[in-house]
Short mmCIF file of C-alpha atoms and ligand atoms in Angstrom, two decimals:
data_model
loop_
_atom_site.label_atom_id
_atom_site.label_comp_id
_atom_site.label_asym_id
_atom_site.label_seq_id
_atom_site.Cartn_x
_atom_site.Cartn_y
_atom_site.Cartn_z
CA MET X 1139 162.31 -0.28 -15.15
CA ILE X 1140 159.12 -1.36 -13.19
CA LYS X 1141 159.70 -0.92 -9.29
CA VAL X 1142 158.45 -3.88 -7.45
CA GLY X 1143 157.85 -4.68 -3.82
CA VAL X 1144 157.48 -7.98 -1.95
CA ALA X 1145 155.13 -7.95 1.33
CA GLY X 1146 155.67 -11.30 3.31
CA TYR X 1147 158.90 -12.91 2.83
CA GLY X 1148 157.85 -16.42 3.73
CA VAL X 1149 157.67 -19.44 1.31
CA ILE X 1150 156.17 -17.72 -1.52
CA GLY X 1151 157.55 -14.38 -0.83
CA GLN X 1152 161.16 -15.18 -0.75
CA ARG X 1153 160.71 -16.99 -4.11
CA LEU X 1154 158.84 -13.82 -5.46
CA ALA X 1155 162.00 -11.32 -4.73
CA ASP X 1156 164.13 -13.63 -6.24
CA GLY X 1157 161.74 -14.00 -9.52
CA VAL X 1158 161.68 -10.29 -9.49
CA ALA X 1159 165.51 -9.71 -9.27
CA TRP X 1160 165.91 -11.91 -12.21
CA GLN X 1161 163.60 -10.11 -14.38
CA LYS X 1162 166.04 -7.71 -16.47
CA ASP X 1163 163.28 -5.02 -16.96
CA MET X 1164 162.20 -4.75 -13.56
CA GLU X 1165 163.80 -3.57 -10.08
CA LEU X 1166 163.15 -5.31 -6.63
CA VAL X 1167 163.11 -1.87 -4.29
CA GLY X 1168 162.64 -4.49 -1.34
CA VAL X 1169 161.14 -6.76 0.84
CA ALA X 1170 158.73 -6.49 4.06
CA ASP X 1171 157.96 -8.53 6.75
CA VAL X 1172 157.04 -8.18 10.56
CA ALA X 1173 159.39 -10.08 12.34
CA PRO X 1174 162.93 -11.98 12.49
CA THR X 1175 161.38 -15.15 10.85
CA LEU X 1176 164.23 -17.80 9.66
CA PRO X 1177 163.99 -16.53 6.05
CA ILE X 1178 164.65 -12.91 6.91
CA ARG X 1179 167.45 -14.18 9.40
CA ALA X 1180 168.76 -16.05 6.42
CA LEU X 1181 168.62 -13.13 4.45
CA TYR X 1182 170.66 -11.01 6.76
CA GLU X 1183 173.16 -13.80 7.47
CA SER X 1184 173.56 -14.09 3.69
CA GLY X 1185 174.60 -11.02 3.07
CA MET X 1186 171.28 -8.64 2.96
CA LYS X 1187 170.89 -9.14 -0.72
CA TYR X 1188 167.44 -7.22 -0.57
CA ARG X 1189 166.26 -4.32 1.50
CA LEU X 1190 164.03 -5.03 4.43
CA TYR X 1191 160.97 -2.78 5.40
CA THR X 1192 159.07 -3.30 8.36
CA ALA X 1193 155.38 -3.78 8.22
CA LEU X 1194 154.90 -3.20 12.09
CA PRO X 1195 156.87 -0.28 12.83
CA GLU X 1196 156.36 -0.32 16.54
CA LYS X 1197 158.28 -4.08 16.58
CA LYS X 1198 161.14 -2.80 14.52
CA HIS X 1199 163.34 -3.35 17.30
CA LEU X 1200 162.92 -7.13 17.01
CA LEU X 1201 164.79 -6.82 14.16
CA THR X 1202 167.41 -4.02 14.60
CA ASP X 1203 168.07 -5.40 18.21
CA ILE X 1204 169.60 -8.35 16.74
CA GLY X 1205 171.47 -6.31 14.26
CA ILE X 1206 168.90 -6.66 11.14
CA PRO X 1207 169.16 -3.55 9.49
CA VAL X 1208 165.65 -2.06 8.25
CA SER X 1209 165.59 0.38 5.57
CA GLY X 1210 161.94 2.02 6.57
CA THR X 1211 158.06 0.70 6.70
CA LEU X 1212 156.09 -1.23 4.54
CA GLU X 1213 154.00 2.12 4.34
CA GLU X 1214 156.94 3.66 2.68
CA LEU X 1215 157.96 0.89 0.58
CA VAL X 1216 154.19 0.98 -0.91
CA GLN X 1217 155.13 4.55 -1.97
CA GLU X 1218 158.27 3.61 -3.53
CA VAL X 1219 157.07 1.02 -5.99
CA ASP X 1220 154.77 0.70 -9.07
CA ILE X 1221 153.42 -2.78 -7.60
CA MET X 1222 153.50 -4.71 -4.76
CA LEU X 1223 153.87 -8.47 -4.42
CA ASP X 1224 151.55 -9.51 -1.41
CA ALA X 1225 152.56 -12.83 -0.13
CA THR X 1226 151.50 -12.26 3.46
CA SER X 1227 149.74 -15.00 5.65
CA ALA X 1228 146.19 -15.46 4.14
CA GLY X 1229 143.73 -12.73 5.00
CA ILE X 1230 146.38 -10.22 5.67
CA GLY X 1231 146.63 -9.24 2.01
CA ALA X 1232 142.96 -7.90 2.33
CA LYS X 1233 144.28 -6.02 5.10
CA ASN X 1234 147.21 -4.45 3.27
CA LYS X 1235 145.03 -3.66 0.29
CA GLU X 1236 143.94 -0.56 2.11
CA LEU X 1237 147.67 0.52 2.12
CA TYR X 1238 147.93 -0.12 -1.79
CA GLN X 1239 144.71 1.83 -2.30
CA LYS X 1240 145.58 4.62 0.05
CA TYR X 1241 148.87 5.28 -2.43
CA HIS X 1242 147.52 4.10 -5.85
CA THR X 1243 150.01 1.15 -5.91
CA LYS X 1244 148.94 -1.85 -7.69
CA ALA X 1245 149.19 -5.16 -6.35
CA ILE X 1246 148.97 -8.75 -6.84
CA PHE X 1247 147.80 -11.13 -4.20
CA GLN X 1248 148.46 -15.04 -3.70
CA GLY X 1249 146.23 -17.64 -3.60
CA GLY X 1250 145.52 -17.38 0.15
CA GLU X 1251 143.09 -14.54 -0.41
CA LYS X 1252 139.69 -14.27 -0.92
CA ASN X 1253 138.96 -13.54 -4.74
CA ASP X 1254 137.08 -10.46 -4.05
CA VAL X 1255 140.50 -8.91 -3.03
CA ALA X 1256 141.24 -8.79 -6.65
CA ASP X 1257 139.78 -7.26 -9.90
CA VAL X 1258 140.79 -9.98 -11.98
CA PHE X 1259 141.46 -13.40 -10.92
CA PHE X 1260 144.54 -14.13 -13.04
CA HIS X 1261 146.68 -16.97 -14.98
CA GLY X 1262 149.56 -16.01 -17.10
CA TYR X 1263 148.74 -18.31 -19.77
CA ALA X 1264 144.62 -18.63 -19.41
CA ASN X 1265 143.58 -14.76 -19.08
CA TYR X 1266 146.61 -12.70 -19.33
CA GLU X 1267 144.45 -9.87 -21.13
CA LYS X 1268 142.29 -9.48 -18.74
CA GLY X 1269 145.10 -8.62 -16.22
CA VAL X 1270 146.23 -6.01 -18.69
CA GLY X 1271 146.31 -2.66 -16.92
CA ALA X 1272 144.27 -4.17 -13.89
CA ASP X 1273 145.18 -2.75 -10.45
CA TYR X 1274 144.69 -5.64 -8.36
CA LEU X 1275 145.21 -9.14 -9.62
CA LYS X 1276 144.92 -12.46 -7.14
CA LEU X 1277 147.09 -15.45 -8.67
CA THR X 1278 145.65 -18.92 -8.47
CA SER X 1279 146.71 -21.38 -5.81
CA CYS X 1280 149.87 -23.70 -6.82
CA ASN X 1281 147.73 -26.62 -7.87
CA THR X 1282 145.26 -24.64 -9.63
CA THR X 1283 148.45 -22.73 -11.73
CA GLY X 1284 149.52 -26.02 -12.84
CA LEU X 1285 146.54 -27.46 -13.59
CA ILE X 1286 145.39 -24.79 -15.67
CA ARG X 1287 148.57 -24.50 -17.37
CA ALA X 1288 147.84 -28.21 -18.65
CA ILE X 1289 144.20 -28.08 -19.14
CA ASP X 1290 144.53 -24.63 -21.11
CA ALA X 1291 147.08 -26.11 -23.60
CA ILE X 1292 144.91 -28.77 -24.33
CA ASP X 1293 141.96 -26.44 -24.67
CA ARG X 1294 143.56 -23.83 -27.05
CA ALA X 1295 145.02 -26.91 -28.74
CA VAL X 1296 141.81 -29.13 -29.41
CA GLY X 1297 139.08 -27.47 -27.05
CA VAL X 1298 138.53 -28.83 -23.51
CA VAL X 1299 134.97 -29.85 -22.64
CA LYS X 1300 135.22 -31.31 -19.37
CA THR X 1301 137.78 -32.55 -16.74
CA ALA X 1302 137.71 -34.41 -13.47
CA ILE X 1303 140.82 -34.64 -11.40
CA THR X 1304 142.28 -36.02 -8.25
CA ILE X 1305 144.68 -33.74 -6.14
CA ILE X 1306 147.13 -35.59 -3.91
CA ARG X 1307 147.91 -32.49 -2.06
CA ARG X 1308 151.22 -31.97 -0.10
CA VAL X 1309 149.95 -30.92 3.54
CA ALA X 1310 152.39 -28.61 4.72
CA ASP X 1311 155.61 -26.80 3.53
CA PRO X 1312 159.13 -27.79 4.81
CA GLY X 1313 159.32 -26.63 8.16
CA ASP X 1314 155.69 -25.91 8.90
CA TYR X 1315 155.58 -27.58 12.21
CA HIS X 1316 152.22 -25.87 13.06
CA ARG X 1317 150.62 -27.91 10.69
CA GLY X 1318 151.43 -31.28 12.57
CA LEU X 1319 152.79 -34.36 11.19
CA THR X 1320 149.85 -36.48 10.40
CA ASN X 1321 150.96 -39.88 8.96
CA ALA X 1322 147.66 -40.02 7.50
CA LEU X 1323 145.54 -39.14 4.53
CA GLN X 1324 142.56 -36.47 4.65
CA VAL X 1325 139.84 -36.21 2.45
CA ASP X 1326 138.22 -33.03 1.63
CA LYS X 1327 134.75 -32.09 0.92
CA ALA X 1328 134.06 -32.41 -3.27
CA PRO X 1329 134.26 -30.57 -5.49
CA SER X 1330 137.77 -29.40 -4.45
CA HIS X 1331 138.30 -25.56 -4.66
CA GLN X 1332 140.82 -25.75 -7.60
CA CYS X 1333 138.17 -27.18 -9.89
CA LEU X 1334 135.65 -24.20 -8.90
CA ASP X 1335 138.70 -21.79 -9.23
CA LEU X 1336 139.67 -23.42 -12.89
CA MET X 1337 135.95 -23.02 -13.49
CA THR X 1338 135.86 -19.11 -12.52
CA ILE X 1339 138.81 -18.48 -14.96
CA MET X 1340 137.84 -20.76 -17.92
CA PRO X 1341 134.06 -20.79 -17.32
CA HIS X 1342 133.37 -23.06 -20.40
CA VAL X 1343 134.98 -25.86 -19.00
CA ASP X 1344 133.10 -28.40 -16.79
CA ALA X 1345 135.50 -29.23 -13.77
CA THR X 1346 134.97 -31.20 -10.43
CA GLY X 1347 137.31 -33.12 -8.53
CA ILE X 1348 138.43 -34.56 -5.14
CA LEU X 1349 141.22 -33.71 -2.80
CA ILE X 1350 143.13 -35.97 -0.20
CA HIS X 1351 146.07 -34.42 2.00
CA THR X 1352 149.03 -36.56 2.41
CA PRO X 1353 152.05 -36.03 4.68
CA VAL X 1354 154.47 -35.17 2.07
CA THR X 1355 156.34 -31.70 1.56
CA HIS X 1356 157.88 -32.13 -2.19
CA GLY X 1357 155.01 -31.42 -4.52
CA HIS X 1358 151.32 -32.32 -5.42
CA ILE X 1359 150.51 -34.79 -7.78
CA ILE X 1360 147.20 -34.36 -9.67
CA THR X 1361 145.67 -36.81 -12.02
CA PRO X 1362 143.20 -34.97 -14.37
CA VAL X 1363 140.73 -36.92 -16.61
CA VAL X 1364 140.05 -34.69 -19.53
CA SER X 1365 137.15 -34.93 -21.91
CA THR X 1366 138.11 -33.05 -25.45
CA ARG X 1367 135.97 -31.86 -28.34
CA GLY X 1368 137.46 -34.64 -30.19
CA LYS X 1369 139.44 -37.41 -29.21
CA ILE X 1370 143.32 -36.74 -28.54
CA SER X 1371 145.87 -39.19 -28.56
CA LYS X 1372 148.87 -39.68 -26.28
CA GLU X 1373 151.20 -38.40 -29.08
CA GLU X 1374 148.87 -35.50 -29.57
CA LEU X 1375 148.93 -34.72 -25.91
CA LEU X 1376 152.49 -35.17 -25.67
CA ALA X 1377 153.21 -32.99 -28.36
CA ILE X 1378 151.03 -30.04 -26.94
CA PHE X 1379 152.89 -30.43 -23.29
CA ASN X 1380 156.17 -30.50 -25.09
CA ALA X 1381 155.57 -27.33 -26.81
CA HIS X 1382 154.54 -25.87 -23.64
CA PRO X 1383 157.52 -23.75 -21.84
CA ARG X 1384 156.10 -24.14 -18.11
CA ILE X 1385 155.57 -28.14 -18.77
CA LYS X 1386 158.23 -30.27 -18.56
CA VAL X 1387 157.70 -34.03 -19.72
CA VAL X 1388 159.43 -36.46 -17.77
CA ARG X 1389 159.67 -40.15 -17.83
CA LEU X 1390 159.39 -43.21 -15.41
CA GLU X 1391 161.97 -45.17 -17.60
CA ASP X 1392 164.50 -42.15 -17.08
CA GLY X 1393 164.35 -42.39 -13.26
CA PHE X 1394 161.40 -39.86 -12.27
CA LEU X 1395 159.51 -42.15 -10.25
CA GLY X 1396 157.59 -39.56 -8.32
CA ASN X 1397 157.58 -36.25 -6.47
CA ALA X 1398 160.86 -37.07 -4.59
CA SER X 1399 162.64 -37.69 -8.00
CA LEU X 1400 161.80 -34.06 -9.17
CA PHE X 1401 162.81 -32.23 -6.19
CA LYS X 1402 166.20 -34.20 -6.12
CA TYR X 1403 166.59 -33.47 -9.82
CA ALA X 1404 165.91 -29.63 -9.12
CA ARG X 1405 168.52 -29.56 -6.57
CA ASP X 1406 171.05 -31.57 -8.68
CA LEU X 1407 170.40 -28.91 -11.43
CA GLY X 1408 171.93 -26.43 -8.61
CA ASN X 1409 168.30 -24.68 -8.60
CA LYS X 1410 168.11 -22.35 -5.50
CA ARG X 1411 166.34 -24.25 -2.61
CA GLY X 1412 165.49 -27.14 -5.54
CA ASP X 1413 162.86 -24.86 -6.83
CA MET X 1414 161.21 -25.70 -9.87
CA TYR X 1415 159.14 -23.21 -12.11
CA GLU X 1416 157.73 -26.06 -14.32
CA VAL X 1417 155.04 -28.65 -13.84
CA ALA X 1418 156.05 -32.03 -14.64
CA VAL X 1419 153.94 -34.83 -16.39
CA TRP X 1420 154.92 -38.00 -16.64
CA GLU X 1421 155.06 -39.66 -20.20
CA GLU X 1422 154.26 -42.88 -19.14
CA SER X 1423 151.14 -41.77 -17.37
CA ILE X 1424 149.32 -40.40 -20.27
CA VAL X 1425 146.25 -43.03 -20.84
CA ASN X 1426 143.10 -42.67 -23.03
CA SER X 1427 139.79 -43.78 -21.16
CA GLY X 1428 137.39 -44.20 -23.76
CA ASP X 1429 137.26 -40.69 -25.60
CA ASP X 1430 138.71 -39.17 -22.68
CA ILE X 1431 142.58 -38.90 -21.72
CA MET X 1432 144.33 -38.94 -18.45
CA PHE X 1433 147.64 -38.18 -16.98
CA ALA X 1434 149.68 -37.49 -13.70
CA MET X 1435 151.43 -34.04 -13.00
CA ASN X 1436 153.62 -32.73 -10.36
CA ILE X 1437 153.19 -29.29 -8.99
CA PRO X 1438 156.06 -27.93 -7.14
CA GLN X 1439 153.93 -25.79 -5.05
CA GLU X 1440 156.55 -23.64 -3.48
CA SER X 1441 157.91 -22.16 -6.68
CA VAL X 1442 154.93 -23.03 -9.66
CA VAL X 1443 152.96 -19.66 -9.09
CA ILE X 1444 156.28 -17.43 -9.56
CA PRO X 1445 156.32 -17.16 -13.38
CA GLU X 1446 152.41 -16.20 -13.67
CA THR X 1447 152.88 -13.81 -10.88
CA MET X 1448 155.95 -12.36 -13.26
CA ASP X 1449 153.09 -12.26 -16.05
CA GLY X 1450 150.80 -10.56 -13.53
CA ILE X 1451 153.11 -7.73 -13.25
CA ARG X 1452 153.35 -7.60 -16.86
CA ALA X 1453 149.63 -7.31 -17.48
CA ALA X 1454 148.74 -5.13 -14.96
CA MET X 1455 151.82 -2.74 -15.73
CA LYS X 1456 151.12 -3.06 -19.75
CA MET X 1457 154.77 -4.14 -20.36
CA GLN X 1458 153.29 -6.33 -22.63
CA LEU X 1459 149.59 -6.51 -23.92
CA THR X 1460 149.28 -9.98 -25.22
CA ARG X 1461 149.60 -13.34 -23.28
CA GLU X 1462 152.11 -14.32 -25.80
CA GLU X 1463 154.31 -11.47 -25.47
CA GLY X 1464 153.98 -11.15 -21.62
CA THR X 1465 154.63 -14.96 -20.75
CA ALA X 1466 157.76 -15.16 -23.28
CA GLU X 1467 159.25 -12.35 -21.33
CA THR X 1468 158.92 -14.22 -18.43
CA ASN X 1469 159.84 -17.44 -19.64
CA LYS X 1470 163.20 -15.66 -21.13
CA TYR X 1471 164.02 -14.31 -17.73
CA LEU X 1472 163.20 -17.36 -15.84
CA TRP X 1473 165.25 -19.66 -18.34
CA MET X 1474 161.93 -21.67 -19.20
CA LYS X 1475 162.31 -23.19 -22.85
N1 NAD N 1167 153.25 -22.14 0.79
C1 NAD N 1167 152.96 -22.61 -0.84
O1 NAD N 1167 153.25 -23.51 -1.16
C2 NAD N 1167 152.16 -21.64 -1.49
C3 NAD N 1167 151.50 -22.04 -2.99
C4 NAD N 1167 150.97 -20.98 -3.65
C5 NAD N 1167 150.48 -19.92 -3.08
N2 NAD N 1167 150.70 -19.86 -1.44
C6 NAD N 1167 149.94 -18.35 -1.17
O2 NAD N 1167 150.94 -17.52 -0.78
C7 NAD N 1167 150.47 -16.65 0.43
C8 NAD N 1167 151.68 -16.75 1.32
O3 NAD N 1167 151.67 -17.96 1.65
P1 NAD N 1167 153.41 -18.53 2.16
O4 NAD N 1167 153.41 -19.97 2.45
O5 NAD N 1167 154.55 -17.90 1.81
O6 NAD N 1167 153.06 -18.20 3.77
P2 NAD N 1167 154.51 -17.90 4.93
O7 NAD N 1167 153.67 -18.13 6.21
O8 NAD N 1167 155.60 -18.59 4.55
O9 NAD N 1167 154.64 -16.59 4.68
C9 NAD N 1167 153.98 -15.21 5.00
C10 NAD N 1167 154.89 -14.37 5.31
O10 NAD N 1167 154.16 -13.02 5.69
C11 NAD N 1167 154.72 -12.52 6.93
N3 NAD N 1167 153.48 -11.52 7.42
C12 NAD N 1167 152.52 -11.82 7.96
N4 NAD N 1167 151.78 -10.52 8.19
C13 NAD N 1167 152.39 -9.66 7.64
C14 NAD N 1167 152.28 -8.12 7.45
N5 NAD N 1167 151.41 -7.70 7.63
N6 NAD N 1167 153.12 -7.50 6.37
C15 NAD N 1167 154.14 -8.28 5.95
N7 NAD N 1167 154.49 -9.35 5.64
C16 NAD N 1167 153.50 -10.18 7.08
C17 NAD N 1167 154.85 -13.59 7.75
O11 NAD N 1167 156.12 -13.28 8.68
C18 NAD N 1167 155.52 -14.67 6.80
O12 NAD N 1167 157.06 -14.35 6.63
C19 NAD N 1167 149.18 -17.18 0.76
O13 NAD N 1167 148.33 -16.52 0.05
C20 NAD N 1167 149.30 -18.57 0.50
O14 NAD N 1167 148.09 -19.24 0.39
C21 NAD N 1167 151.36 -20.56 -1.06
#
């Protein structure tokens, strides 16, 4: 049983903890945070399913004073586990790394950390083998994770030469009031970091694109234009996506009209918090443009990186040595086809 700890019990950390708890070959030892945040209060009020450790021992009373039990410190948690999943606020992971190094504990960082925090910039499908045995992995961001799933699937099937994407990016997660409610669109400088990240992991693909922020919390939408080595038809692309366990093909005709339909559907399925591990591609959005092909995909930003992080544990801990075996195990435990 591989022992896993989670640092930072926020949007991503809560979901990583659930993800680990569902892997039958892993044990979630506990989660660490610094204060009685709403997710920590929810953890407490729903029966303290996971043991809580504090990353700020001098502020432990903030938790204990209101009855929240604390099982130890982050430093103690780091010593109890084989691997830490660091989902703290961007930049904190780099500081926590000193602790992980001190106790020779492996760690996986999330997209908000700088790339140099890790030995390998990791994606379960695109470069699993690079992560095998590595001490420090960094996951791609939510958009990049979903984007790479799709581009890698096409690349492995027919070879991708070039892609140009437009990302309609969700500006905040539900409850992120500190980001402000801006009823406006905001354009970023090109190329977007997702394309640069894609090229770091898949250097043979020439990627570029534009990102526009939008005041929406349920998902990003990306519309990649992909140049393949040989022309690919809509039917061929559909077959590639349908065969991918983490890509769900949906149809406008069936009522999947946009990002909100997918969020509601996940909720109707009974998925915890309306989480969805799959990215969705709209069948009717797939269209050829000359020799290129284009499509629209939805990225459930709160949960999309969970499967690839589980892959990261498998690679780093040498639980499985190939992407096929590693991703298949993760998929099995997260109920992906
Ligand atoms: N929110 C998303 O949609 C999303 C998607 C993919 C990746 N990410 C990445 O995941 C990481 C976490 O983002 P988030 O949205 O979950 O942030 P968040 O603000 O929701 O959660 C961060 C948590 O870390 C805690 N924390 C702060 N300092 C800590 C410390 N020293 N030790 C332990 N806990 C500490 C905070 O109290 C908070 O609960 C970032 O790198 C982010 O870029 C976020």
